[in-house]
């Protein structure tokens, strides 16, 4: 019998909804494959209805029935930070820890030291930078995530935030809600995306999906990545490749950020880099908050060097109530929701179950789900995380 510790975000303040009565829709589309042909998660069964709220405490990622039937103990908590958190108390004898990047259970070296039984840390979602991978390697802990599960959800959110910033939706909506009708005021910062230069930093699963979704807007697309995309792909989308982010940002009006948080990317969007962008550029960052320098972003918005910043991610999470990104001018921030839409939750909950089934059966995990295994970076992790930044606390 194993102890499975599940760290999830709190339930809605008005209580956990019943399905389907309290939901906006009765169903979500049924999908089988991702665009690269990888199949969606294939657990033996699921005990939830796709479209249900699974990522909060009462949703339990739909895992309780399965785990308890198999004789395991499931402990679900939300309190994860501070010296005397439930997380600190419960992790000491946990065999499995699961958390989502939206509400990351920061597995620091100190915590890993106290988690003597820990065998696997599962990210229900994508991005395992909240786990100190070096310490996980040293302790032989497997780290796995549900690769691709919410990449397209994030790409959609990115496109939304690009349009929200460029067209200045937030201000216009506010005027409508407040009963106003001053059109001049509503459009004084409103532009068309058409014809703009858009730069994609990191053309992985999300970056490429953003390219494909933005192309029909009549934009000029640029990108940088460690490796160049195939020539036919570049031709199809008329992509301009830049050797590095420094070269990229000088040539664009909108930057979207899709790299993992590693030692190479931490703090990359700093004052110096921002000063080289066109005045009035926009940045959309759904990757990780720590890729941007907090105060440099605020200063660039206040000076007008940036015309807008829309991020979905913060460091740490949850962000404190007085975090300056909540109130800085011309922001369209969201609270790390892009990858946890209801359909995305169904995908990564099913993927988490698939990983657990394989883990308990002693079967190999899908290589694309692996980040760290047997004391070394493996699968997706060997590609993405060999240089990892320290987790924010
Ligand atoms: P992928 O692994 O498919 O893509 C990551 C890309 O980043 C790869 O193309 C990789 O390059 C590139 N890359 C890594 N380091 C660098 C670097 N130093 N410079 C340039 N390019 C780099 O992951 P996804 O697209 O699925 O996700 C990307 C990130 O988005 C995740 O790591 C996560 O942090 C974040 N994310 C956020 C979510 C949210 O809810 N907001 C949900 C899901 C992910 P290459 O392969 O060529 O080596």
Coordinates of C-alpha atoms and ligand atoms in Angstrom, one line a residue:
X1 CA 0.0 0.0 0.0
X2 CA 1.3 3.4 -0.9
X3 CA 0.5 6.8 0.4
X4 CA -0.4 9.2 -2.4
X5 CA -0.3 12.9 -1.6
X6 CA -2.3 15.1 -3.9
X7 CA -1.8 18.9 -3.6
X8 CA -4.6 20.7 -5.4
X9 CA -5.9 24.3 -5.6
X10 CA -8.8 25.2 -3.3
X11 CA -12.5 24.6 -4.3
X12 CA -14.5 27.6 -5.6
X13 CA -15.6 29.9 -2.8
X14 CA -19.2 29.1 -3.5
X15 CA -18.7 25.4 -3.1
X16 CA -17.8 22.5 -5.4
X17 CA -20.2 22.3 -8.4
X18 CA -22.4 19.3 -9.2
X19 CA -22.2 17.9 -12.7
X20 CA -23.7 18.8 -15.1
X21 CA -26.3 21.1 -13.3
X22 CA -23.9 23.8 -12.2
X23 CA -21.7 23.8 -15.3
X24 CA -22.0 26.1 -18.4
X25 CA -21.9 23.1 -20.8
X26 CA -22.9 19.5 -20.5
X27 CA -20.1 18.0 -22.6
X28 CA -16.6 18.7 -23.9
X29 CA -15.4 17.5 -27.3
X30 CA -14.0 14.0 -27.4
X31 CA -10.4 13.9 -28.8
X32 CA -8.0 11.0 -29.4
X33 CA -4.8 12.4 -30.7
X34 CA -2.5 15.4 -30.5
X35 CA -1.3 17.1 -33.7
X36 CA 2.0 15.2 -33.8
X37 CA 0.2 11.9 -33.6
X38 CA 0.9 11.2 -29.9
X39 CA -2.2 9.7 -28.4
X40 CA -4.1 11.4 -25.6
X41 CA -3.7 9.6 -22.2
X42 CA -4.7 5.9 -22.3
X43 CA -5.5 4.8 -18.7
X44 CA -7.4 1.6 -18.2
X45 CA -10.4 3.5 -17.0
X46 CA -11.4 6.9 -15.6
X47 CA -13.8 7.6 -12.8
X48 CA -14.9 11.1 -13.8
X49 CA -16.9 12.8 -16.6
X50 CA -14.7 15.0 -18.8
X51 CA -15.7 18.6 -18.2
X52 CA -15.9 18.2 -14.4
X53 CA -13.8 20.4 -12.2
X54 CA -11.0 17.9 -11.2
X55 CA -8.1 20.2 -10.3
X56 CA -9.5 21.5 -7.0
X57 CA -9.5 19.6 -3.7
X58 CA -13.0 18.0 -4.1
X59 CA -12.3 17.0 -7.7
X60 CA -9.3 14.9 -6.5
X61 CA -8.2 14.5 -10.2
X62 CA -10.9 11.7 -10.2
X63 CA -8.4 9.4 -8.5
X64 CA -9.9 8.3 -5.2
X65 CA -12.0 5.4 -6.3
X66 CA -9.2 3.9 -8.3
X67 CA -6.5 4.4 -5.7
X68 CA -8.6 3.1 -2.7
X69 CA -9.8 0.1 -4.7
X70 CA -6.2 -0.8 -5.2
X71 CA -5.5 -0.5 -1.5
X72 CA -3.7 2.8 -1.5
X73 CA -4.2 5.8 0.8
X74 CA -5.1 9.1 -0.9
X75 CA -4.5 12.3 1.1
X76 CA -5.7 15.5 -0.6
X77 CA -4.5 18.9 0.6
X78 CA -4.2 22.5 -0.5
X79 CA -2.1 24.1 2.2
X80 CA 1.4 23.9 0.7
X81 CA 3.5 26.9 1.7
X82 CA 5.1 28.1 4.9
X83 CA 7.0 26.3 7.6
X84 CA 4.1 24.5 9.1
X85 CA 2.1 23.6 6.1
X86 CA 0.0 20.5 5.6
X87 CA 2.4 19.7 2.8
X88 CA 5.4 19.7 5.1
X89 CA 3.5 17.4 7.5
X90 CA 2.2 14.9 5.0
X91 CA 5.2 14.6 2.7
X92 CA 7.4 12.8 5.3
X93 CA 5.8 9.4 4.6
X94 CA 4.4 9.9 1.1
X95 CA 5.3 7.5 -1.6
X96 CA 3.8 9.5 -4.4
X97 CA 3.4 13.3 -4.6
X98 CA 1.2 14.9 -7.3
X99 CA 0.7 18.6 -7.9
X100 CA -0.3 21.0 -10.7
X101 CA 1.9 23.9 -11.9
X102 CA -1.0 26.2 -11.2
X103 CA -0.7 25.5 -7.5
X104 CA 2.8 24.1 -7.4
X105 CA 3.9 22.0 -4.4
X106 CA 7.5 23.3 -4.3
X107 CA 9.7 20.2 -3.8
X108 CA 12.8 21.9 -2.5
X109 CA 16.0 20.0 -1.6
X110 CA 15.1 20.4 2.0
X111 CA 11.7 18.9 1.5
X112 CA 13.0 16.1 -0.6
X113 CA 15.4 15.3 2.3
X114 CA 12.5 14.8 4.7
X115 CA 10.4 12.8 2.2
X116 CA 12.1 9.5 2.9
X117 CA 9.5 7.3 1.2
X118 CA 9.1 9.4 -1.9
X119 CA 9.5 7.4 -5.1
X120 CA 7.7 9.5 -7.8
X121 CA 6.7 13.2 -8.1
X122 CA 4.0 13.6 -10.8
X123 CA 3.2 16.9 -12.4
X124 CA -0.5 16.9 -13.4
X125 CA 0.1 19.2 -16.3
X126 CA 3.4 20.3 -18.0
X127 CA 6.4 22.0 -16.4
X128 CA 8.3 20.3 -13.5
X129 CA 10.4 23.3 -12.5
X130 CA 8.7 23.4 -9.1
X131 CA 10.6 20.2 -8.3
X132 CA 14.3 20.5 -7.6
X133 CA 15.3 18.1 -10.3
X134 CA 18.9 17.9 -9.1
X135 CA 17.8 16.7 -5.7
X136 CA 15.3 14.4 -7.3
X137 CA 18.1 12.9 -9.3
X138 CA 20.3 12.5 -6.2
X139 CA 17.6 10.7 -4.3
X140 CA 16.6 8.5 -7.2
X141 CA 13.1 9.9 -7.4
X142 CA 11.2 9.6 -10.6
X143 CA 9.7 12.9 -12.0
X144 CA 7.0 12.6 -14.6
X145 CA 4.5 15.0 -16.3
X146 CA 1.7 14.7 -18.7
X147 CA 3.4 16.0 -21.8
X148 CA 1.1 17.7 -24.4
X149 CA -1.9 17.5 -22.1
X150 CA -2.6 21.2 -22.0
X151 CA -0.2 22.6 -24.6
X152 CA -3.0 23.5 -27.0
X153 CA -5.1 25.0 -24.2
X154 CA -2.1 27.3 -23.5
X155 CA -1.7 28.2 -27.2
X156 CA -5.4 29.3 -27.3
X157 CA -4.9 31.4 -24.2
X158 CA -1.8 32.9 -25.7
X159 CA -3.6 34.0 -28.9
X160 CA -6.4 35.4 -26.7
X161 CA -3.9 37.4 -24.7
X162 CA -2.2 38.7 -27.8
X163 CA -5.5 40.0 -29.2
X164 CA -6.6 41.3 -25.8
X165 CA -3.4 43.4 -25.5
X166 CA -3.1 44.7 -29.1
X167 CA -6.8 45.6 -29.4
X168 CA -6.9 46.9 -25.8
X169 CA -9.9 44.7 -24.8
X170 CA -9.6 45.2 -21.1
X171 CA -10.2 48.9 -21.2
X172 CA -13.0 48.7 -23.7
X173 CA -14.8 46.1 -21.7
X174 CA -14.4 48.1 -18.6
X175 CA -16.0 51.1 -20.3
X176 CA -18.9 49.0 -21.4
X177 CA -19.5 47.5 -17.9
X178 CA -19.2 51.0 -16.3
X179 CA -22.0 52.4 -18.5
X180 CA -19.7 54.7 -20.5
X181 CA -19.7 55.3 -24.3
X182 CA -16.6 57.4 -24.9
X183 CA -15.4 55.8 -28.1
X184 CA -12.3 58.0 -28.5
X185 CA -11.1 57.0 -25.0
X186 CA -11.9 53.3 -25.8
X187 CA -9.8 53.2 -28.9
X188 CA -6.9 55.5 -28.1
X189 CA -4.6 52.4 -27.5
X190 CA -6.4 50.0 -29.8
X191 CA -4.4 48.6 -32.8
X192 CA -4.8 45.8 -35.4
X193 CA -2.7 42.7 -35.1
X194 CA -2.7 42.5 -38.9
X195 CA 0.7 43.3 -40.4
X196 CA 2.5 43.2 -37.1
X197 CA 5.8 41.3 -36.5
X198 CA 5.2 38.6 -34.0
X199 CA 8.1 36.7 -32.3
X200 CA 7.8 33.2 -30.8
X201 CA 10.4 32.4 -28.1
X202 CA 10.8 28.6 -28.2
X203 CA 9.0 26.7 -30.9
X204 CA 8.0 23.6 -29.0
X205 CA 4.5 22.2 -28.8
X206 CA 3.0 25.4 -27.5
X207 CA 5.1 27.7 -29.6
X208 CA 4.3 25.9 -32.8
X209 CA 0.6 25.8 -32.0
X210 CA 0.8 29.6 -31.5
X211 CA 2.5 30.0 -34.9
X212 CA -0.2 27.9 -36.6
X213 CA -3.0 29.8 -34.9
X214 CA -1.6 33.3 -35.5
X215 CA -0.7 32.8 -39.2
X216 CA -4.2 33.5 -40.5
X217 CA -4.1 36.9 -38.9
X218 CA -1.8 38.2 -41.6
X219 CA 1.1 38.7 -39.2
X220 CA 4.9 38.4 -40.0
X221 CA 6.1 35.5 -37.9
X222 CA 9.6 35.3 -36.4
X223 CA 11.0 32.7 -33.9
X224 CA 14.0 31.5 -32.1
X225 CA 14.7 28.1 -30.5
X226 CA 17.8 26.1 -29.7
X227 CA 17.1 24.1 -32.9
X228 CA 15.8 25.3 -36.2
X229 CA 12.4 23.9 -37.4
X230 CA 12.4 22.0 -40.6
X231 CA 12.8 24.1 -43.8
X232 CA 9.3 23.1 -45.1
X233 CA 7.7 24.2 -41.8
X234 CA 9.5 27.6 -42.0
X235 CA 8.4 28.0 -45.6
X236 CA 4.8 27.0 -44.9
X237 CA 4.4 29.8 -42.2
X238 CA 6.9 32.2 -43.8
X239 CA 9.0 32.1 -40.6
X240 CA 12.0 34.3 -40.0
X241 CA 14.5 32.5 -37.8
X242 CA 16.7 34.5 -35.4
X243 CA 19.8 33.0 -33.7
X244 CA 18.8 34.1 -30.2
X245 CA 16.3 36.1 -28.2
X246 CA 18.4 39.2 -28.4
X247 CA 18.2 39.2 -32.2
X248 CA 14.5 38.2 -32.1
X249 CA 13.2 41.0 -29.9
X250 CA 14.7 43.9 -31.9
X251 CA 12.6 42.9 -34.9
X252 CA 9.1 42.4 -33.5
X253 CA 6.0 44.1 -32.1
X254 CA 4.7 41.2 -30.1
X255 CA 6.7 38.6 -28.2
X256 CA 5.2 35.3 -26.9
X257 CA 7.2 33.2 -24.5
X258 CA 7.1 29.3 -24.5
X259 CA 10.4 28.0 -23.1
X260 CA 10.7 26.0 -19.9
X261 CA 12.2 27.6 -16.8
X262 CA 15.8 26.6 -16.7
X263 CA 19.1 28.2 -15.7
X264 CA 19.3 29.5 -19.2
X265 CA 15.9 31.2 -19.3
X266 CA 15.5 32.4 -15.7
X267 CA 15.4 36.2 -15.7
X268 CA 15.9 36.4 -19.4
X269 CA 13.3 39.2 -19.9
X270 CA 15.3 41.8 -18.0
X271 CA 15.7 45.6 -18.3
X272 CA 18.5 45.4 -20.8
X273 CA 16.7 43.1 -23.2
X274 CA 13.4 45.1 -22.9
X275 CA 15.3 48.3 -23.7
X276 CA 16.2 46.9 -27.1
X277 CA 12.6 46.2 -28.1
X278 CA 10.6 48.5 -30.3
X279 CA 8.9 51.1 -28.2
X280 CA 5.3 50.0 -27.6
X281 CA 6.0 46.3 -27.9
X282 CA 3.8 43.7 -26.2
X283 CA 4.8 40.6 -24.3
X284 CA 2.6 37.5 -23.6
X285 CA 4.2 35.0 -21.2
X286 CA 2.3 31.8 -20.4
X287 CA 5.5 29.9 -19.8
X288 CA 6.9 30.7 -16.3
X289 CA 6.9 33.9 -14.3
X290 CA 10.5 33.7 -13.3
X291 CA 11.6 34.0 -17.0
X292 CA 10.7 37.7 -16.6
X293 CA 12.3 40.1 -14.2
X294 CA 9.3 41.3 -12.1
X295 CA 10.4 45.0 -11.7
X296 CA 11.8 45.4 -15.2
X297 CA 8.4 44.5 -16.6
X298 CA 6.7 47.0 -14.3
X299 CA 9.2 49.8 -15.2
X300 CA 8.9 49.1 -18.9
X301 CA 5.1 49.4 -18.8
X302 CA 5.3 52.6 -16.7
X303 CA 7.7 54.2 -19.1
X304 CA 5.8 53.2 -22.2
X305 CA 8.7 51.0 -23.5
X306 CA 6.2 48.2 -23.4
X307 CA 2.6 48.9 -24.5
X308 CA 1.2 45.8 -22.7
X309 CA 2.1 42.7 -20.8
X310 CA -0.1 39.7 -20.4
X311 CA 1.2 36.8 -18.4
X312 CA -0.5 33.8 -17.0
X313 CA 2.3 32.8 -14.7
X314 CA 3.9 34.3 -11.6
X315 CA 6.8 33.5 -9.2
X316 CA 5.9 32.3 -6.7
X317 CA 2.4 30.9 -7.0
X318 CA 0.0 31.9 -5.7
X319 CA 1.3 35.5 -6.1
X320 CA 0.9 37.7 -3.0
X321 CA -2.1 40.1 -3.1
X322 CA 0.2 43.1 -3.5
X323 CA 2.2 41.7 -6.4
X324 CA 2.9 44.7 -8.7
X325 CA 1.9 42.7 -11.8
X326 CA -1.7 42.8 -10.5
X327 CA -1.9 46.6 -10.8
X328 CA 0.8 47.7 -13.3
X329 CA -0.5 49.7 -16.2
X330 CA -1.8 48.0 -19.4
X331 CA -1.6 44.5 -18.0
X332 CA -3.9 41.6 -18.9
X333 CA -2.7 39.1 -16.4
X334 CA -4.5 35.9 -15.5
X335 CA -3.8 33.7 -12.5
X336 CA -2.3 30.7 -14.2
X337 CA -5.5 29.4 -15.7
X338 CA -4.4 28.8 -19.3
X339 CA -3.6 25.1 -18.9
X340 CA -6.4 24.2 -16.5
X341 CA -9.5 24.7 -18.6
X342 CA -12.0 22.0 -17.8
X343 CA -11.1 19.9 -21.0
X344 CA -7.4 20.3 -20.1
X345 CA -8.1 19.0 -16.6
X346 CA -9.7 15.9 -18.1
X347 CA -6.6 15.3 -20.2
X348 CA -4.0 15.7 -17.4
X349 CA -6.2 13.8 -14.9
X350 CA -6.3 10.9 -17.3
X351 CA -2.6 11.2 -17.9
X352 CA -1.9 11.2 -14.2
X353 CA -4.0 8.0 -13.8
X354 CA -2.1 6.4 -16.7
X355 CA 1.3 7.2 -15.0
X356 CA 0.0 5.8 -11.7
X357 CA -1.3 2.6 -13.3
X358 CA 2.1 2.0 -15.0
X359 CA 4.0 3.0 -11.9
X360 CA 2.1 0.6 -9.5
X361 CA 2.3 -2.2 -12.1
X362 CA 6.0 -1.8 -12.4
X363 CA 5.7 -1.0 -16.1
X364 CA 7.8 1.6 -18.0
X365 CA 6.3 5.0 -18.2
X366 CA 5.8 6.6 -21.6
X367 CA 9.2 8.2 -22.4
X368 CA 7.4 11.4 -23.4
X369 CA 6.1 11.6 -19.8
X370 CA 9.5 11.2 -18.1
X371 CA 11.6 14.0 -16.8
X372 CA 13.9 12.3 -14.3
X373 CA 14.3 8.5 -13.7
X374 CA 17.0 6.4 -12.1
X375 CA 19.1 9.3 -11.1
X376 CA 19.3 11.0 -14.5
X377 CA 17.3 13.1 -16.9
X378 CA 15.2 10.9 -19.1
X379 CA 12.7 11.2 -21.9
X380 CA 11.3 14.7 -22.3
X381 CA 13.4 15.8 -19.3
X382 CA 16.7 14.8 -21.1
X383 CA 15.7 17.2 -23.8
X384 CA 14.1 20.1 -21.8
X385 CA 15.5 20.2 -18.3
X386 CA 19.1 19.3 -18.2
X387 CA 19.7 22.9 -17.0
X388 CA 17.1 23.7 -14.4
X389 CA 16.6 26.9 -12.4
X390 CA 16.0 26.6 -8.7
X391 CA 12.3 26.6 -7.9
X392 CA 10.8 29.8 -6.5
X393 CA 9.7 29.5 -2.9
Ligands
LIG1 P1 8.0 21.7 -25.3 O1 9.0 20.9 -24.6 O2 7.3 21.1 -26.4 O3 8.7 23.1 -25.9 C1 9.7 23.8 -25.2 C2 10.6 24.4 -26.2 O4 11.5 25.3 -25.6 C3 11.4 23.4 -27.0 O5 11.3 23.7 -28.4 C4 12.8 23.7 -26.6 O6 13.8 23.6 -27.6 C5 12.7 25.2 -26.2 N1 13.8 25.7 -25.4 C6 14.2 25.2 -24.2 N2 15.2 26.0 -23.7 C7 15.4 27.0 -24.6 C8 16.3 28.0 -24.6 N3 17.2 28.3 -23.6 N4 16.3 28.8 -25.7 C9 15.4 28.6 -26.7 N5 14.5 27.6 -26.7 C10 14.5 26.8 -25.7 O7 7.0 22.3 -24.2 P2 5.6 23.0 -24.3 O8 5.6 23.8 -25.5 O9 4.5 22.0 -24.1 O10 5.6 23.9 -23.0 C11 6.6 24.9 -22.9 C12 6.6 25.5 -21.5 O11 5.3 26.1 -21.3 C13 6.6 24.4 -20.3 O12 8.0 24.1 -20.0 C14 5.9 25.1 -19.2 O13 6.9 25.9 -18.4 C15 5.0 26.1 -19.9 N6 3.6 25.6 -19.8 C16 2.7 26.5 -19.2 C17 1.4 26.1 -19.0 C18 0.4 27.0 -18.4 O14 -0.6 26.5 -17.9 N7 0.6 28.3 -18.4 C19 0.9 24.7 -19.4 C20 1.9 24.0 -20.1 C21 3.2 24.4 -20.2 P3 14.3 22.3 -28.2 O15 13.3 21.3 -28.2 O16 14.6 22.8 -29.6 O17 15.5 21.9 -27.5

